[in-house]
Amino acid sequence: MTFTSRLKAGLAAGALAAVLAGAAGATTLRMADSTDIAAMDPHSMTESNTIGFLNHVYEGLVRYNQDLEVEPALATSWEFIEPTRIRFTLREGVTFHNGNAFTADDVVASLERAAHESSPVKSNIPGMESVEKVDDHTVDLVLAGPDPIVLNYLTNMLILDREWMEEHDALLPADMRSGRENYAVANSNGTGPFKLESRQPDARTVLTVHEGWWDEPQHNLTRIEFSPISSDATRIAALLSGELDFITPAPLQDIDRIDRSDGASVIIAPALRTIMLGMNQKDTLHNSNLTDSNPLKERRVREALWRAIDMELIRKKIMRDMSRNAALLVAPPVPGYDESLDVLPPADLSAAKALLAEAGYADGFEVGLDCPNDRYVNDEEICQAITAMWSRIGVKAKLTAQTKSKHFEKLLAGSSDIYMMGWATLPMLDSYSVLSSLLHTPSDRMGAWNPGRYSNPDIDALTSKVAVELDPDKRTAMMSEALKIARDDVAIIPLHQQPLAWAVRDGVDLPITADNKPRLWYAKIN
């Protein structure tokens, strides 16, 4: 899944001296991302980059390890004592950064805070009905119904100190979307491997090692200095001049240039996010020469569109050999993925034309294609290539490429014919995410990201069973079956998993994972 390519010769980045000033010791890791973290309050937003960074300061009852497997964190064990009641045994001897002891009271206060009706993250713990203290080191989580992936959700539910929240009037979370702030936005008190030293929004955030961390450190860091640097060229220059140790992302278009440099490494891996094309399944199209029919409702037409796309050409020419072509809607690390089903049909214009003719559209048709131009890796370029490929079978796609906010507003309003979107299954890390959100017939609780209104009763039935099945083998088999039905029906056209690219200075060793979250408690500087 990962590889490194050694790079040669450095570049100067004196313009960053003021931002990154300060002597760095051998165990200081200086990092930069293209955007800043939103806040220090872990319940104030669902933005993945922020949550990933805050996992260094705060911890949940469980966490994902570097293999993306759920493992104990602040809870040492758990069991379902009833189908809707899971009992957690808490880790003893854990202290917060201010020295307060970690107890069940902190878990109760934190989970109630996260699930509060005003919480921006309440959707990340959808099945919670209540949380009850049994004793100082035991809590019960009561669910509204059986939930086989409750642990996956809990990896994002980080625990704060109840006494600290009470002291600073922060028992309710901030909401960065509405401008509602509190003390926890700029301050923190977690149990994690690092603690907050200073926070300057849009400039610099500094963490120092938490010497009293309960876990045995696999890192050798004493300090993390984080700076948001939006300019790709500036981030790369700072890395190659030695002013930074780690940058994310490393733009694909710059990797060849970096590869001819010295003193750094590029780390590349396939991401969890699958890029795909959803399709309007309503009676008519929005942007077509056909006013009384919708060819996209015909499976053979959808297959023709799929067969006309040369994903190998896109992988080589547009993605620079760094993407992973997909025939399923989930990536290999996601439960429910079946390698035997992930077989991409070869591009075949003759077969595509024949399928269109069989469906009654030998002369093709016009259709709208909506894509973002600032959300996914090379998104607009991919859509331009697909437009050209479809024209060869007589399908004239009218491409609209626009900023992500306008793109998703149009998509979710159900005003697109064919639309690009990406799905990473987080925080579930489970195929149920795709089944319930993208493939299920839209209803009150299902199909929130199915604006094309695709509907298949077999997938709906399997999704309902998967939602409550606690036997992991049975559940995985049902998810794979549903994904096969979706593939065979061409419910959505999968394209690829786009690549992740990070860059590190020579001597920095850290794992890259498909969820694009750095876990610096595994990092070492040699």
Tab-separated table of N, CA and C in Angstrom, residues 275-409:
chain	number	residue	atom	x	y	z
A	275	ILE	N	-13.734	7.679	-6.116
A	275	ILE	CA	-14.350	8.685	-6.968
A	275	ILE	C	-15.303	7.955	-7.916
A	276	MET	N	-16.487	8.509	-8.118
A	276	MET	CA	-17.536	7.797	-8.854
A	276	MET	C	-18.447	8.783	-9.575
A	277	LEU	N	-19.298	8.244	-10.444
A	277	LEU	CA	-20.293	9.033	-11.158
A	277	LEU	C	-21.684	8.518	-10.812
A	278	GLY	N	-22.470	9.338	-10.149
A	278	GLY	CA	-23.856	9.019	-9.889
A	278	GLY	C	-24.715	9.448	-11.065
A	279	MET	N	-25.914	8.848	-11.175
A	279	MET	CA	-26.767	9.108	-12.336
A	279	MET	C	-28.221	9.313	-11.942
A	280	ASN	N	-28.845	10.255	-12.609
A	280	ASN	CA	-30.250	10.568	-12.430
A	280	ASN	C	-31.115	9.374	-12.858
A	281	GLN	N	-31.966	8.900	-11.953
A	281	GLN	CA	-32.859	7.779	-12.252
A	281	GLN	C	-34.326	8.201	-12.288
A	282	LYS	N	-34.549	9.492	-12.401
A	282	LYS	CA	-35.927	9.985	-12.472
A	282	LYS	C	-36.473	9.811	-13.895
A	283	ASP	N	-37.683	10.255	-14.140
A	283	ASP	CA	-38.333	9.992	-15.427
A	283	ASP	C	-37.716	10.779	-16.579
A	284	THR	N	-37.190	11.956	-16.295
A	284	THR	CA	-36.612	12.778	-17.360
A	284	THR	C	-35.269	13.352	-16.921
A	285	LEU	N	-34.493	13.771	-17.910
A	285	LEU	CA	-33.211	14.403	-17.659
A	285	LEU	C	-33.376	15.922	-17.549
A	286	HIS	N	-32.367	16.572	-16.980
A	286	HIS	CA	-32.422	18.018	-16.805
A	286	HIS	C	-31.818	18.762	-17.989
A	287	ASN	N	-30.869	18.135	-18.657
A	287	ASN	CA	-30.091	18.852	-19.671
A	287	ASN	C	-29.886	17.938	-20.875
A	288	SER	N	-30.939	17.737	-21.664
A	288	SER	CA	-30.884	16.747	-22.730
A	288	SER	C	-31.788	17.141	-23.888
A	289	ASN	N	-31.508	16.548	-25.032
A	289	ASN	CA	-32.400	16.704	-26.181
A	289	ASN	C	-33.616	15.790	-26.082
A	290	LEU	N	-33.602	14.888	-25.091
A	290	LEU	CA	-34.740	13.993	-24.860
A	290	LEU	C	-35.626	14.609	-23.788
A	291	THR	N	-36.861	14.881	-24.124
A	291	THR	CA	-37.747	15.570	-23.189
A	291	THR	C	-38.758	14.653	-22.517
A	292	ASP	N	-38.914	13.427	-23.032
A	292	ASP	CA	-39.959	12.556	-22.489
A	292	ASP	C	-39.422	11.203	-22.042
A	293	SER	N	-38.109	11.078	-21.921
A	293	SER	CA	-37.548	9.806	-21.458
A	293	SER	C	-36.197	10.054	-20.805
A	294	ASN	N	-35.746	9.061	-20.067
A	294	ASN	CA	-34.440	9.139	-19.414
A	294	ASN	C	-33.683	7.844	-19.699
A	295	PRO	N	-32.734	7.870	-20.634
A	295	PRO	CA	-32.000	6.648	-20.962
A	295	PRO	C	-31.177	6.108	-19.802
A	296	LEU	N	-30.867	6.939	-18.810
A	296	LEU	CA	-30.059	6.479	-17.687
A	296	LEU	C	-30.813	5.474	-16.810
A	297	LYS	N	-32.122	5.383	-16.969
A	297	LYS	CA	-32.889	4.382	-16.226
A	297	LYS	C	-32.675	2.978	-16.783
A	298	GLU	N	-32.104	2.888	-17.972
A	298	GLU	CA	-31.860	1.612	-18.641
A	298	GLU	C	-30.463	1.108	-18.302
A	299	ARG	N	-30.388	-0.099	-17.714
A	299	ARG	CA	-29.098	-0.643	-17.277
A	299	ARG	C	-28.095	-0.726	-18.417
A	300	ARG	N	-28.531	-1.093	-19.619
A	300	ARG	CA	-27.600	-1.230	-20.733
A	300	ARG	C	-26.973	0.109	-21.107
A	301	VAL	N	-27.716	1.183	-20.945
A	301	VAL	CA	-27.150	2.509	-21.204
A	301	VAL	C	-26.087	2.832	-20.163
A	302	ARG	N	-26.386	2.541	-18.887
A	302	ARG	CA	-25.398	2.812	-17.841
A	302	ARG	C	-24.134	1.994	-18.064
A	303	GLU	N	-24.316	0.741	-18.477
A	303	GLU	CA	-23.149	-0.091	-18.762
A	303	GLU	C	-22.366	0.451	-19.957
A	304	ALA	N	-23.070	0.936	-20.967
A	304	ALA	CA	-22.393	1.508	-22.134
A	304	ALA	C	-21.526	2.690	-21.731
A	305	LEU	N	-22.050	3.549	-20.877
A	305	LEU	CA	-21.264	4.692	-20.402
A	305	LEU	C	-20.027	4.226	-19.647
A	306	TRP	N	-20.187	3.187	-18.838
A	306	TRP	CA	-19.061	2.636	-18.073
A	306	TRP	C	-18.017	2.049	-19.024
A	307	ARG	N	-18.477	1.256	-20.004
A	307	ARG	CA	-17.547	0.585	-20.922
A	307	ARG	C	-16.825	1.572	-21.841
A	308	ALA	N	-17.377	2.762	-22.005
A	308	ALA	CA	-16.743	3.753	-22.878
A	308	ALA	C	-15.631	4.531	-22.185
A	309	ILE	N	-15.536	4.419	-20.862
A	309	ILE	CA	-14.517	5.156	-20.108
A	309	ILE	C	-13.235	4.332	-20.045
A	310	ASP	N	-12.154	4.869	-20.546
A	310	ASP	CA	-10.849	4.202	-20.504
A	310	ASP	C	-10.123	4.647	-19.236
A	311	MET	N	-10.377	3.923	-18.142
A	311	MET	CA	-9.780	4.295	-16.869
A	311	MET	C	-8.270	4.081	-16.857
A	312	GLU	N	-7.782	3.156	-17.650
A	312	GLU	CA	-6.331	2.946	-17.692
A	312	GLU	C	-5.645	4.156	-18.312
A	313	LEU	N	-6.266	4.742	-19.324
A	313	LEU	CA	-5.706	5.948	-19.926
A	313	LEU	C	-5.745	7.111	-18.930
A	314	ILE	N	-6.849	7.237	-18.207
A	314	ILE	CA	-6.951	8.286	-17.188
A	314	ILE	C	-5.896	8.076	-16.104
A	315	ARG	N	-5.720	6.819	-15.690
A	315	ARG	CA	-4.717	6.532	-14.653
A	315	ARG	C	-3.319	6.939	-15.110
A	316	LYS	N	-2.986	6.646	-16.346
A	316	LYS	CA	-1.629	6.916	-16.833
A	316	LYS	C	-1.418	8.395	-17.150
A	317	LYS	N	-2.363	8.992	-17.864
A	317	LYS	CA	-2.146	10.338	-18.377
A	317	LYS	C	-2.530	11.449	-17.400
A	318	ILE	N	-3.621	11.254	-16.672
A	318	ILE	CA	-4.109	12.310	-15.793
A	318	ILE	C	-3.652	12.109	-14.354
A	319	MET	N	-3.660	10.858	-13.896
A	319	MET	CA	-3.318	10.559	-12.505
A	319	MET	C	-1.867	10.145	-12.329
A	320	ARG	N	-1.076	10.179	-13.409
A	320	ARG	CA	0.367	9.929	-13.349
A	320	ARG	C	0.703	8.588	-12.696
A	321	ASP	N	-0.095	7.567	-13.049
A	321	ASP	CA	0.118	6.197	-12.556
A	321	ASP	C	-0.042	6.071	-11.041
A	322	MET	N	-0.741	6.982	-10.393
A	322	MET	CA	-0.796	6.981	-8.922
A	322	MET	C	-2.178	6.669	-8.369
A	323	SER	N	-3.183	6.507	-9.221
A	323	SER	CA	-4.513	6.137	-8.747
A	323	SER	C	-4.691	4.628	-8.868
A	324	ARG	N	-5.785	4.130	-8.290
A	324	ARG	CA	-6.089	2.700	-8.350
A	324	ARG	C	-7.470	2.540	-8.968
A	325	ASN	N	-7.529	1.985	-10.175
A	325	ASN	CA	-8.811	1.809	-10.848
A	325	ASN	C	-9.728	0.909	-10.038
A	326	ALA	N	-11.024	1.210	-10.060
A	326	ALA	CA	-11.975	0.503	-9.202
A	326	ALA	C	-13.167	-0.001	-9.995
A	327	ALA	N	-13.651	-1.180	-9.612
A	327	ALA	CA	-14.901	-1.706	-10.156
A	327	ALA	C	-15.965	-1.819	-9.070
A	328	LEU	N	-15.583	-1.522	-7.827
A	328	LEU	CA	-16.516	-1.504	-6.704
A	328	LEU	C	-16.546	-0.110	-6.107
A	329	LEU	N	-17.537	0.139	-5.278
A	329	LEU	CA	-17.733	1.471	-4.711
A	329	LEU	C	-17.006	1.675	-3.401
A	330	VAL	N	-16.230	0.675	-2.946
A	330	VAL	CA	-15.433	0.817	-1.732
A	330	VAL	C	-14.011	0.371	-2.010
A	331	ALA	N	-13.089	0.872	-1.206
A	331	ALA	CA	-11.670	0.553	-1.339
A	331	ALA	C	-11.347	-0.767	-0.628
A	332	PRO	N	-10.218	-1.390	-0.951
A	332	PRO	CA	-9.870	-2.692	-0.359
A	332	PRO	C	-9.870	-2.753	1.166
A	333	PRO	N	-9.485	-1.704	1.911
A	333	PRO	CA	-9.490	-1.843	3.372
A	333	PRO	C	-10.871	-1.863	4.011
A	334	VAL	N	-11.930	-1.576	3.242
A	334	VAL	CA	-13.267	-1.404	3.819
A	334	VAL	C	-13.984	-2.752	3.907
A	335	PRO	N	-14.464	-3.150	5.097
A	335	PRO	CA	-15.213	-4.403	5.223
A	335	PRO	C	-16.383	-4.457	4.246
A	336	GLY	N	-16.506	-5.574	3.544
A	336	GLY	CA	-17.491	-5.726	2.485
A	336	GLY	C	-16.844	-5.767	1.115
A	337	TYR	N	-15.631	-5.234	1.023
A	337	TYR	CA	-14.877	-5.303	-0.231
A	337	TYR	C	-14.543	-6.755	-0.540
A	338	ASP	N	-14.689	-7.142	-1.794
A	338	ASP	CA	-14.388	-8.503	-2.243
A	338	ASP	C	-13.515	-8.390	-3.491
A	339	GLU	N	-12.276	-8.829	-3.369
A	339	GLU	CA	-11.322	-8.700	-4.472
A	339	GLU	C	-11.824	-9.383	-5.739
A	340	SER	N	-12.538	-10.499	-5.590
A	340	SER	CA	-13.006	-11.224	-6.768
A	340	SER	C	-14.039	-10.436	-7.565
A	341	LEU	N	-14.703	-9.475	-6.920
A	341	LEU	CA	-15.696	-8.653	-7.603
A	341	LEU	C	-15.095	-7.382	-8.201
A	342	ASP	N	-13.892	-7.056	-7.781
A	342	ASP	CA	-13.281	-5.790	-8.181
A	342	ASP	C	-12.523	-5.967	-9.495
A	343	VAL	N	-13.251	-6.334	-10.531
A	343	VAL	CA	-12.671	-6.584	-11.851
A	343	VAL	C	-13.252	-5.567	-12.827
A	344	LEU	N	-12.421	-4.661	-13.289
A	344	LEU	CA	-12.884	-3.585	-14.146
A	344	LEU	C	-13.050	-4.084	-15.579
A	345	PRO	N	-14.230	-3.906	-16.183
A	345	PRO	CA	-14.383	-4.311	-17.582
A	345	PRO	C	-13.503	-3.437	-18.473
A	346	PRO	N	-12.827	-4.018	-19.450
A	346	PRO	CA	-11.952	-3.205	-20.301
A	346	PRO	C	-12.766	-2.211	-21.122
A	347	ALA	N	-12.158	-1.063	-21.367
A	347	ALA	CA	-12.821	-0.077	-22.228
A	347	ALA	C	-13.044	-0.685	-23.608
A	348	ASP	N	-14.257	-0.552	-24.125
A	348	ASP	CA	-14.601	-1.190	-25.403
A	348	ASP	C	-15.687	-0.348	-26.072
A	349	LEU	N	-15.275	0.497	-27.037
A	349	LEU	CA	-16.230	1.378	-27.692
A	349	LEU	C	-17.250	0.606	-28.518
A	350	SER	N	-16.808	-0.481	-29.137
A	350	SER	CA	-17.741	-1.277	-29.950
A	350	SER	C	-18.826	-1.887	-29.075
A	351	ALA	N	-18.406	-2.451	-27.934
A	351	ALA	CA	-19.384	-3.031	-27.012
A	351	ALA	C	-20.321	-1.959	-26.468
A	352	ALA	N	-19.771	-0.773	-26.172
A	352	ALA	CA	-20.596	0.312	-25.650
A	352	ALA	C	-21.635	0.748	-26.679
A	353	LYS	N	-21.230	0.887	-27.944
A	353	LYS	CA	-22.175	1.273	-28.998
A	353	LYS	C	-23.261	0.221	-29.176
A	354	ALA	N	-22.863	-1.059	-29.092
A	354	ALA	CA	-23.844	-2.134	-29.244
A	354	ALA	C	-24.879	-2.098	-28.118
A	355	LEU	N	-24.424	-1.822	-26.887
A	355	LEU	CA	-25.340	-1.734	-25.757
A	355	LEU	C	-26.319	-0.577	-25.931
A	356	LEU	N	-25.828	0.554	-26.427
A	356	LEU	CA	-26.726	1.684	-26.677
A	356	LEU	C	-27.768	1.334	-27.727
A	357	ALA	N	-27.322	0.648	-28.781
A	357	ALA	CA	-28.263	0.269	-29.847
A	357	ALA	C	-29.319	-0.688	-29.328
A	358	GLU	N	-28.905	-1.670	-28.508
A	358	GLU	CA	-29.856	-2.625	-27.940
A	358	GLU	C	-30.897	-1.919	-27.075
A	359	ALA	N	-30.455	-0.847	-26.407
A	359	ALA	CA	-31.368	-0.119	-25.522
A	359	ALA	C	-32.236	0.882	-26.269
A	360	GLY	N	-32.006	1.018	-27.579
A	360	GLY	CA	-32.821	1.927	-28.374
A	360	GLY	C	-32.248	3.313	-28.531
A	361	TYR	N	-30.945	3.457	-28.265
A	361	TYR	CA	-30.304	4.770	-28.366
A	361	TYR	C	-29.077	4.695	-29.272
A	362	ALA	N	-29.252	4.105	-30.454
A	362	ALA	CA	-28.127	3.940	-31.377
A	362	ALA	C	-27.543	5.281	-31.807
A	363	ASP	N	-28.348	6.309	-31.837
A	363	ASP	CA	-27.867	7.627	-32.246
A	363	ASP	C	-27.338	8.452	-31.073
A	364	GLY	N	-27.318	7.862	-29.890
A	364	GLY	CA	-26.837	8.581	-28.710
A	364	GLY	C	-27.858	9.565	-28.175
A	365	PHE	N	-27.405	10.475	-27.324
A	365	PHE	CA	-28.284	11.481	-26.720
A	365	PHE	C	-27.413	12.521	-26.024
A	366	GLU	N	-28.047	13.600	-25.598
A	366	GLU	CA	-27.360	14.635	-24.837
A	366	GLU	C	-27.672	14.462	-23.352
A	367	VAL	N	-26.694	14.802	-22.529
A	367	VAL	CA	-26.861	14.631	-21.087
A	367	VAL	C	-25.958	15.630	-20.374
A	368	GLY	N	-26.381	16.069	-19.189
A	368	GLY	CA	-25.548	16.962	-18.389
A	368	GLY	C	-24.552	16.178	-17.547
A	369	LEU	N	-23.354	16.717	-17.385
A	369	LEU	CA	-22.321	16.130	-16.533
A	369	LEU	C	-21.810	17.218	-15.605
A	370	ASP	N	-21.997	17.019	-14.305
A	370	ASP	CA	-21.573	18.000	-13.303
A	370	ASP	C	-20.371	17.487	-12.526
A	371	CYS	N	-19.355	18.337	-12.419
A	371	CYS	CA	-18.123	17.966	-11.711
A	371	CYS	C	-17.606	19.166	-10.913
A	372	PRO	N	-16.980	18.918	-9.782
A	372	PRO	CA	-16.281	20.005	-9.096
A	372	PRO	C	-14.944	20.270	-9.791
A	373	ASN	N	-14.401	21.435	-9.547
A	373	ASN	CA	-13.070	21.725	-10.083
A	373	ASN	C	-12.049	22.037	-8.997
A	374	ASP	N	-12.447	21.790	-7.724
A	374	ASP	CA	-11.524	22.098	-6.629
A	374	ASP	C	-11.734	21.174	-5.431
A	375	ARG	N	-12.277	19.967	-5.677
A	375	ARG	CA	-12.552	19.065	-4.547
A	375	ARG	C	-11.693	17.808	-4.574
A	376	TYR	N	-11.580	17.160	-5.732
A	376	TYR	CA	-10.842	15.904	-5.823
A	376	TYR	C	-9.592	16.086	-6.683
A	377	VAL	N	-8.718	15.114	-6.645
A	377	VAL	CA	-7.472	15.213	-7.397
A	377	VAL	C	-7.783	15.208	-8.897
A	378	ASN	N	-7.443	16.295	-9.579
A	378	ASN	CA	-7.612	16.419	-11.032
A	378	ASN	C	-9.063	16.186	-11.463
A	379	ASP	N	-10.008	16.660	-10.660
A	379	ASP	CA	-11.425	16.357	-10.924
A	379	ASP	C	-11.903	16.882	-12.275
A	380	GLU	N	-11.634	18.147	-12.585
A	380	GLU	CA	-12.126	18.692	-13.849
A	380	GLU	C	-11.461	18.010	-15.044
A	381	GLU	N	-10.168	17.722	-14.936
A	381	GLU	CA	-9.458	17.063	-16.043
A	381	GLU	C	-10.038	15.680	-16.317
A	382	ILE	N	-10.401	14.959	-15.265
A	382	ILE	CA	-11.005	13.636	-15.435
A	382	ILE	C	-12.330	13.767	-16.190
A	383	CYS	N	-13.141	14.733	-15.801
A	383	CYS	CA	-14.444	14.900	-16.444
A	383	CYS	C	-14.303	15.350	-17.892
A	384	GLN	N	-13.315	16.158	-18.182
A	384	GLN	CA	-13.065	16.547	-19.571
A	384	GLN	C	-12.718	15.316	-20.413
A	385	ALA	N	-11.882	14.428	-19.848
A	385	ALA	CA	-11.512	13.216	-20.582
A	385	ALA	C	-12.725	12.316	-20.804
A	386	ILE	N	-13.572	12.170	-19.781
A	386	ILE	CA	-14.754	11.325	-19.907
A	386	ILE	C	-15.711	11.901	-20.948
A	387	THR	N	-15.851	13.206	-20.977
A	387	THR	CA	-16.701	13.845	-21.971
A	387	THR	C	-16.240	13.480	-23.385
A	388	ALA	N	-14.941	13.521	-23.604
A	388	ALA	CA	-14.398	13.169	-24.920
A	388	ALA	C	-14.630	11.696	-25.238
A	389	MET	N	-14.474	10.825	-24.238
A	389	MET	CA	-14.664	9.389	-24.454
A	389	MET	C	-16.117	9.073	-24.792
A	390	TRP	N	-17.057	9.709	-24.106
A	390	TRP	CA	-18.470	9.452	-24.382
A	390	TRP	C	-18.882	9.973	-25.761
A	391	SER	N	-18.232	11.038	-26.213
A	391	SER	CA	-18.589	11.574	-27.530
A	391	SER	C	-18.338	10.551	-28.636
A	392	ARG	N	-17.420	9.620	-28.408
A	392	ARG	CA	-17.091	8.615	-29.412
A	392	ARG	C	-18.185	7.556	-29.574
A	393	ILE	N	-19.127	7.512	-28.614
A	393	ILE	CA	-20.250	6.581	-28.765
A	393	ILE	C	-21.548	7.342	-29.000
A	394	GLY	N	-21.425	8.623	-29.283
A	394	GLY	CA	-22.603	9.422	-29.612
A	394	GLY	C	-23.285	10.073	-28.435
A	395	VAL	N	-22.724	9.957	-27.228
A	395	VAL	CA	-23.309	10.599	-26.053
A	395	VAL	C	-22.619	11.946	-25.868
A	396	LYS	N	-23.371	13.003	-26.011
A	396	LYS	CA	-22.826	14.358	-25.910
A	396	LYS	C	-23.057	14.871	-24.488
A	397	ALA	N	-22.013	14.836	-23.686
A	397	ALA	CA	-22.103	15.296	-22.298
A	397	ALA	C	-21.796	16.781	-22.225
A	398	LYS	N	-22.718	17.532	-21.651
A	398	LYS	CA	-22.541	18.973	-21.471
A	398	LYS	C	-21.919	19.189	-20.087
A	399	LEU	N	-20.610	19.427	-20.069
A	399	LEU	CA	-19.856	19.492	-18.821
A	399	LEU	C	-20.026	20.840	-18.130
A	400	THR	N	-20.395	20.778	-16.838
A	400	THR	CA	-20.372	21.948	-15.964
A	400	THR	C	-19.404	21.659	-14.838
A	401	ALA	N	-18.278	22.370	-14.809
A	401	ALA	CA	-17.283	22.205	-13.748
A	401	ALA	C	-17.255	23.494	-12.938
A	402	GLN	N	-17.498	23.385	-11.643
A	402	GLN	CA	-17.559	24.581	-10.806
A	402	GLN	C	-17.069	24.273	-9.399
A	403	THR	N	-16.922	25.307	-8.606
A	403	THR	CA	-16.399	25.145	-7.258
A	403	THR	C	-17.265	24.187	-6.450
A	404	LYS	N	-16.637	23.529	-5.480
A	404	LYS	CA	-17.304	22.425	-4.772
A	404	LYS	C	-18.597	22.852	-4.085
A	405	SER	N	-18.650	24.064	-3.551
A	405	SER	CA	-19.869	24.481	-2.846
A	405	SER	C	-21.053	24.535	-3.804
A	406	LYS	N	-20.850	25.086	-4.991
A	406	LYS	CA	-21.928	25.158	-5.974
A	406	LYS	C	-22.227	23.775	-6.551
A	407	HIS	N	-21.178	22.977	-6.748
A	407	HIS	CA	-21.377	21.628	-7.290
A	407	HIS	C	-22.270	20.792	-6.380
A	408	PHE	N	-21.941	20.767	-5.086
A	408	PHE	CA	-22.699	19.906	-4.179
A	408	PHE	C	-24.081	20.475	-3.881
A	409	GLU	N	-24.217	21.784	-3.949
A	409	GLU	CA	-25.554	22.367	-3.800
A	409	GLU	C	-26.460	21.894	-4.930
